[in-house]
Amino acid sequence: MALLPSIDDIERHQVYWLEDGNIILVLEDRIAFRIYRGHLARHSLVFADMLALSPSSMRNGHSDKGEAIVEPPEFQGSSSSHSNLKPRNNAEEQEYYAGIPVLRLPQDRAEDFAALLDVVLQITPADPSFNMLEGVLRISTKYLFDGIRAWAVEHMQARLPTTLHDLLADPTLEVYGDRTLAARVIALAREFDLPQLIPLALYAIISFNFAEPPAPASPLFSPQSSPTTHTFPPVPPPPNPYIAALATIHVTLPPGDLSRFTLGRQRLSEAAVSYLFQLREYGLMKISCSRKVGQYHRTCAAGNVHAVWSRPQPAVAEFLRNPLGVMAVEGKAYDFSTMCGDCNAAGQAKHIELVEDLFGRLSEIFMLDDRSFERQ
């Protein structure tokens, strides 16, 4: 067995090395935490079992610089039923340092454990970052900090869109930026059984326009002629940053959801067509309205639908790619201000009705209930 680094040779955490702490945790075999056992046992079923032994019984056969690793008990999933969990109660394996029991957790990140301790001691920021919540969720799920896991899930749901109300508040889903965060959210939701995060995260990726034109090349890299009339080959323009984001998404998404992403774009566009035919703004419904609107007494636009469009082709293309976003944003593709009051109210109500209907169909469109994708 390879010798493990001595506690004297390991970096001590800047915040969570407490001189009067009564247990030492070594994370990643490189950072040591010295904290209070009660903080762990009070919140975690796993640590409560692991630390159930009295200090006197744990002390038998201890070594200040032992080599054994005391691993947490193994368990399946994050269920609240943990009656089958049993700590490894072998005092001969227990490691001590200066009379303090040592637990080595080489597979857990020190950053994640520190974030969890922040929550335990109630020193978390009012607006925790996604990275912090992800770390807290990972440790709290593994070691059954059930109350803290609930805290992380609550904040995750508060920060990320999951409902129709969230979508209407942020129709472009800007919270996901270039959509790499959405892929991380989906992977995290699969790992920790948070299916409510998946539909809009997957929609955010599928409906995003990854075909944005790249930035123009700098004049510094334009083709030039040398004094010998030799022409340098043209330098390709800088890569589209969204292409790099798309590559990241492909390696981040679980295999089943990568297939859903591939098929979901086509299925979403096909579904959008049926909604397109229900919108008067596209001129696909026969509606007549002779009421006059505005000081110039022009005819209501509902009776002259083509007046709504100045560039119909890109507008329709955008609708097929992102129907929820288009229908949720008033004035993004439609101009209700040119309609009379009755037509205006009817148009807005129709859009809300269609948004609600399409939102309710996302799981069906993305085949989220089809388990065959996970068997690929």
Coordinates of N, CA and C in Angstrom, one line a residue, residues 33-163:
F33 N -9.2 19.7 6.5 CA -10.2 20.5 7.2 C -10.2 20.0 8.6
R34 N -10.2 20.9 9.6 CA -10.3 20.5 11.0 C -11.6 21.2 11.5
I35 N -12.6 20.5 11.8 CA -13.9 21.1 12.1 C -14.5 20.3 13.3
Y36 N -15.8 20.6 13.6 CA -16.5 20.0 14.7 C -17.3 18.8 14.2
R37 N -17.2 17.7 14.9 CA -18.0 16.5 14.5 C -19.5 16.8 14.5
G38 N -19.9 17.6 15.4 CA -21.3 17.9 15.6 C -21.9 18.5 14.3
H39 N -21.1 19.4 13.7 CA -21.6 20.0 12.4 C -22.0 19.0 11.4
L40 N -21.2 17.9 11.3 CA -21.5 16.9 10.3 C -22.6 16.0 10.8
A41 N -22.5 15.4 12.0 CA -23.4 14.5 12.4 C -24.8 15.0 12.6
R42 N -25.0 16.3 12.9 CA -26.3 16.9 13.0 C -27.0 17.0 11.7
H43 N -26.3 17.1 10.6 CA -27.0 17.4 9.3 C -26.9 16.2 8.4
S44 N -26.1 15.2 8.6 CA -25.8 14.1 7.7 C -26.1 12.8 8.3
L45 N -26.9 12.0 7.7 CA -27.2 10.6 8.2 C -25.9 9.8 8.0
V46 N -25.2 10.0 6.9 CA -24.0 9.2 6.7 C -22.9 9.5 7.8
F47 N -22.7 10.8 8.0 CA -21.6 11.1 9.0 C -22.1 10.8 10.4
A48 N -23.4 10.9 10.7 CA -23.9 10.5 12.0 C -23.6 9.0 12.3
D49 N -23.7 8.1 11.2 CA -23.4 6.7 11.4 C -21.9 6.5 11.5
M50 N -21.1 7.2 10.7 CA -19.7 7.1 10.7 C -19.1 7.5 12.0
L51 N -19.6 8.5 12.6 CA -19.1 9.1 13.8 C -19.8 8.6 15.1
A52 N -20.6 7.6 14.9 CA -21.4 7.1 16.1 C -20.5 6.5 17.2
L53 N -19.3 6.0 16.8 CA -18.4 5.4 17.8 C -17.9 6.4 18.7
S54 N -17.8 6.1 20.0 CA -17.3 7.0 21.0 C -15.8 7.2 20.7
P55 N -15.2 8.4 21.1 CA -13.8 8.6 20.9 C -12.9 7.5 21.6
S56 N -13.3 7.0 22.7 CA -12.5 6.0 23.4 C -12.4 4.7 22.6
S57 N -13.6 4.3 22.0 CA -13.5 3.1 21.2 C -12.8 3.3 19.9
M58 N -12.9 4.5 19.3 CA -12.2 4.7 18.1 C -10.7 4.8 18.3
R59 N -10.2 5.1 19.5 CA -8.8 5.3 19.8 C -8.0 4.0 19.8
N60 N -8.7 2.9 20.0 CA -7.9 1.6 20.1 C -7.1 1.4 18.8
G61 N -5.8 1.2 19.0 CA -5.0 0.9 17.9 C -4.7 2.0 17.0
H62 N -4.9 3.3 17.4 CA -4.8 4.4 16.5 C -3.3 4.7 16.2
S63 N -3.1 5.4 15.2 CA -1.8 5.8 14.8 C -1.8 7.3 14.4
D64 N -0.9 8.1 14.9 CA -1.0 9.6 14.6 C -0.8 9.8 13.1
K65 N 0.0 8.9 12.4 CA 0.2 9.1 11.0 C 0.0 7.7 10.3
G66 N -1.3 7.3 10.4 CA -1.6 6.0 9.8 C -1.8 6.1 8.3
E67 N -1.9 4.9 7.7 CA -2.0 4.8 6.3 C -3.3 4.4 5.8
A68 N -4.2 3.9 6.7 CA -5.5 3.4 6.2 C -6.4 4.6 5.8
I69 N -7.3 4.3 4.9 CA -8.3 5.2 4.5 C -9.7 4.7 5.0
V70 N -10.3 5.6 5.7 CA -11.7 5.3 6.2 C -12.7 5.8 5.2
E71 N -13.3 4.9 4.4 CA -14.2 5.4 3.4 C -15.6 5.5 3.9
P72 N -16.4 6.4 3.4 CA -17.9 6.4 3.7 C -18.6 5.2 3.3
P73 N -19.7 4.8 3.9 CA -20.4 3.7 3.5 C -21.0 3.9 2.1
E74 N -21.1 2.8 1.4 CA -21.7 2.9 0.0 C -23.2 2.8 0.1
F75 N -23.8 3.6 -0.8 CA -25.3 3.6 -0.9 C -25.7 3.9 -2.3
Q76 N -26.9 3.6 -2.6 CA -27.5 3.8 -3.9 C -28.5 5.0 -3.9
G77 N -28.3 5.9 -4.8 CA -29.3 7.0 -5.1 C -29.3 8.0 -3.9
S78 N -30.4 8.8 -4.0 CA -30.6 9.8 -3.0 C -31.9 9.7 -2.3
S79 N -32.3 8.4 -2.1 CA -33.6 8.2 -1.4 C -33.6 8.5 0.0
S80 N -34.7 8.8 0.6 CA -34.8 9.1 2.0 C -34.7 7.9 2.9
S81 N -34.8 6.7 2.3 CA -34.7 5.4 3.0 C -33.3 5.0 3.1
H82 N -32.7 5.1 4.3 CA -31.3 4.7 4.4 C -31.1 3.7 5.6
S83 N -32.1 2.9 5.9 CA -32.0 2.0 7.0 C -30.9 1.0 6.8
N84 N -30.5 0.7 5.5 CA -29.6 -0.3 5.3 C -28.1 0.2 5.3
L85 N -27.9 1.5 5.6 CA -26.6 2.0 5.7 C -25.9 1.6 7.0
K86 N -24.7 1.1 6.9 CA -23.9 0.8 8.1 C -22.5 1.3 8.0
P87 N -22.0 2.0 9.0 CA -20.6 2.5 8.9 C -19.7 1.3 9.0
R88 N -18.5 1.5 8.5 CA -17.4 0.5 8.6 C -16.8 0.7 10.0
N89 N -17.2 -0.2 10.9 CA -16.8 0.0 12.3 C -15.6 -0.9 12.6
N90 N -14.4 -0.5 12.1 CA -13.2 -1.3 12.3 C -12.2 -0.3 12.9
A91 N -12.1 -0.4 14.2 CA -11.2 0.6 14.9 C -9.8 0.4 14.5
E92 N -9.4 -0.8 14.0 CA -8.0 -1.1 13.7 C -7.6 -0.2 12.4
E93 N -8.6 0.2 11.6 CA -8.3 1.0 10.4 C -8.3 2.5 10.7
Q94 N -8.7 2.9 11.9 CA -8.9 4.4 12.2 C -7.6 5.1 12.2
E95 N -7.5 6.2 11.6 CA -6.3 7.1 11.6 C -6.5 8.2 12.5
Y96 N -5.5 8.6 13.3 CA -5.5 9.8 14.1 C -4.4 10.7 13.8
Y97 N -4.6 12.0 14.2 CA -3.5 12.9 14.2 C -3.6 13.8 15.4
A98 N -2.6 13.8 16.2 CA -2.6 14.5 17.5 C -3.8 14.2 18.3
G99 N -4.2 12.9 18.3 CA -5.4 12.5 19.1 C -6.7 12.8 18.4
I100 N -6.7 13.4 17.2 CA -8.0 13.7 16.5 C -8.2 12.7 15.4
P101 N -9.4 12.1 15.3 CA -9.7 11.2 14.3 C -9.6 11.8 12.9
V102 N -9.1 11.1 11.9 CA -8.9 11.6 10.6 C -9.8 10.7 9.6
L103 N -10.5 11.4 8.7 CA -11.2 10.7 7.7 C -10.7 11.3 6.3
R104 N -10.3 10.4 5.5 CA -9.8 10.8 4.2 C -10.9 10.5 3.1
L105 N -11.2 11.6 2.4 CA -12.2 11.5 1.3 C -11.6 12.0 0.0
P106 N -10.8 11.1 -0.6 CA -10.0 11.5 -1.7 C -10.8 11.8 -3.0
Q107 N -12.0 11.3 -3.1 CA -12.8 11.5 -4.3 C -13.6 12.8 -4.3
D108 N -13.7 13.5 -3.2 CA -14.5 14.7 -3.1 C -13.7 16.0 -3.2
R109 N -14.2 16.9 -3.9 CA -13.5 18.2 -4.1 C -13.5 19.1 -2.8
A110 N -12.4 19.6 -2.5 CA -12.3 20.5 -1.3 C -13.2 21.7 -1.5
E111 N -13.2 22.2 -2.7 CA -14.1 23.4 -2.9 C -15.5 23.1 -2.7
D112 N -16.0 21.9 -3.1 CA -17.4 21.6 -2.9 C -17.7 21.4 -1.4
F113 N -16.7 20.8 -0.6 CA -17.0 20.5 0.8 C -17.0 21.9 1.6
A114 N -16.1 22.8 1.2 CA -16.1 24.1 1.8 C -17.4 24.8 1.6
A115 N -17.9 24.7 0.3 CA -19.2 25.3 0.0 C -20.3 24.7 0.9
L116 N -20.3 23.4 1.1 CA -21.3 22.8 2.0 C -21.2 23.3 3.4
L117 N -19.9 23.4 3.9 CA -19.7 23.9 5.3 C -20.2 25.4 5.4
D118 N -20.1 26.2 4.3 CA -20.7 27.5 4.3 C -22.2 27.5 4.6
V119 N -22.8 26.5 4.0 CA -24.3 26.4 4.2 C -24.6 25.9 5.7
V120 N -23.8 24.9 6.1 CA -24.0 24.4 7.5 C -23.9 25.6 8.5
L121 N -22.9 26.4 8.3 CA -22.6 27.5 9.3 C -23.4 28.8 8.9
Q122 N -24.2 28.7 7.9 CA -25.1 29.8 7.5 C -24.3 31.1 7.1
I123 N -23.3 30.9 6.3 CA -22.5 32.1 5.9 C -22.5 32.1 4.3
T124 N -23.6 31.7 3.8 CA -23.7 31.6 2.3 C -24.1 33.0 1.8
P125 N -23.7 33.3 0.5 CA -24.1 34.6 -0.1 C -25.6 34.6 -0.3
A126 N -26.2 35.7 -0.4 CA -27.6 35.8 -0.7 C -27.9 35.3 -2.1
D127 N -27.0 35.4 -3.0 CA -27.2 35.0 -4.4 C -26.1 34.0 -4.8
P128 N -26.2 32.7 -4.3 CA -25.1 31.8 -4.6 C -25.0 31.5 -6.0
S129 N -23.7 31.2 -6.5 CA -23.4 30.9 -7.9 C -23.9 29.5 -8.2
F130 N -24.0 29.3 -9.5 CA -24.3 27.9 -9.9 C -23.2 26.9 -9.5
N131 N -21.9 27.3 -9.6 CA -20.8 26.4 -9.2 C -21.0 26.1 -7.8
M132 N -21.3 27.0 -6.9 CA -21.5 26.7 -5.5 C -22.6 25.7 -5.3
L133 N -23.8 26.0 -5.9 CA -24.9 25.2 -5.7 C -24.6 23.8 -6.3
E134 N -23.9 23.7 -7.4 CA -23.6 22.4 -7.9 C -22.7 21.6 -6.9
G135 N -21.7 22.2 -6.3 CA -20.9 21.6 -5.4 C -21.6 21.1 -4.1
V136 N -22.5 22.0 -3.6 CA -23.2 21.7 -2.4 C -24.2 20.5 -2.7
L137 N -24.8 20.5 -3.9 CA -25.7 19.5 -4.3 C -25.0 18.1 -4.4
R138 N -23.8 18.1 -4.9 CA -23.0 16.9 -5.1 C -22.6 16.3 -3.7
I139 N -22.1 17.1 -2.8 CA -21.7 16.6 -1.5 C -22.9 16.2 -0.6
S140 N -24.0 17.1 -0.6 CA -25.1 16.8 0.2 C -25.9 15.6 -0.2
T141 N -25.9 15.3 -1.5 CA -26.5 14.1 -2.0 C -25.7 12.8 -1.7
K142 N -24.5 12.9 -1.8 CA -23.6 11.7 -1.5 C -23.6 11.4 -0.1
Y143 N -23.6 12.3 0.8 CA -23.5 12.1 2.2 C -24.8 12.3 3.0
L144 N -25.9 12.5 2.3 CA -27.2 12.5 2.8 C -27.4 13.7 3.8
F145 N -26.9 14.9 3.4 CA -27.3 16.1 4.1 C -28.6 16.5 3.6
D146 N -29.7 15.9 4.0 CA -31.0 16.0 3.3 C -31.5 17.5 3.4
G147 N -31.4 18.1 4.5 CA -31.9 19.5 4.6 C -31.1 20.4 3.8
I148 N -29.8 20.2 3.7 CA -28.9 21.1 2.9 C -29.1 20.8 1.4
R149 N -29.4 19.6 1.0 CA -29.7 19.2 -0.3 C -31.0 20.0 -0.7
A150 N -32.0 20.0 0.1 CA -33.2 20.7 -0.2 C -33.0 22.2 -0.4
W151 N -32.1 22.7 0.4 CA -31.7 24.2 0.3 C -31.1 24.4 -1.1
A152 N -30.2 23.5 -1.5 CA -29.5 23.7 -2.8 C -30.5 23.5 -4.0
V153 N -31.4 22.6 -3.9 CA -32.4 22.4 -4.9 C -33.3 23.6 -5.0
E154 N -33.7 24.1 -3.8 CA -34.6 25.3 -3.8 C -33.9 26.5 -4.5
H155 N -32.7 26.7 -4.2 CA -32.0 27.9 -4.8 C -31.7 27.6 -6.3
M156 N -31.5 26.3 -6.7 CA -31.2 26.0 -8.1 C -32.5 26.3 -8.9
Q157 N -33.7 25.9 -8.3 CA -34.9 26.2 -9.0 C -35.3 27.7 -9.1
A158 N -34.9 28.4 -8.0 CA -35.1 29.8 -8.0 C -34.3 30.6 -9.1
R159 N -33.1 30.0 -9.3 CA -32.2 30.7 -10.3 C -32.4 30.3 -11.7
L160 N -33.0 29.1 -11.9 CA -33.1 28.5 -13.3 C -34.6 28.5 -13.7
P161 N -34.9 28.7 -14.9 CA -36.3 28.6 -15.4 C -36.8 27.2 -15.4
T162 N -38.0 27.0 -14.8 CA -38.6 25.7 -14.8 C -40.1 25.7 -15.2
T163 N -40.7 26.9 -15.0 CA -42.1 27.0 -15.2 C -42.5 28.0 -16.4

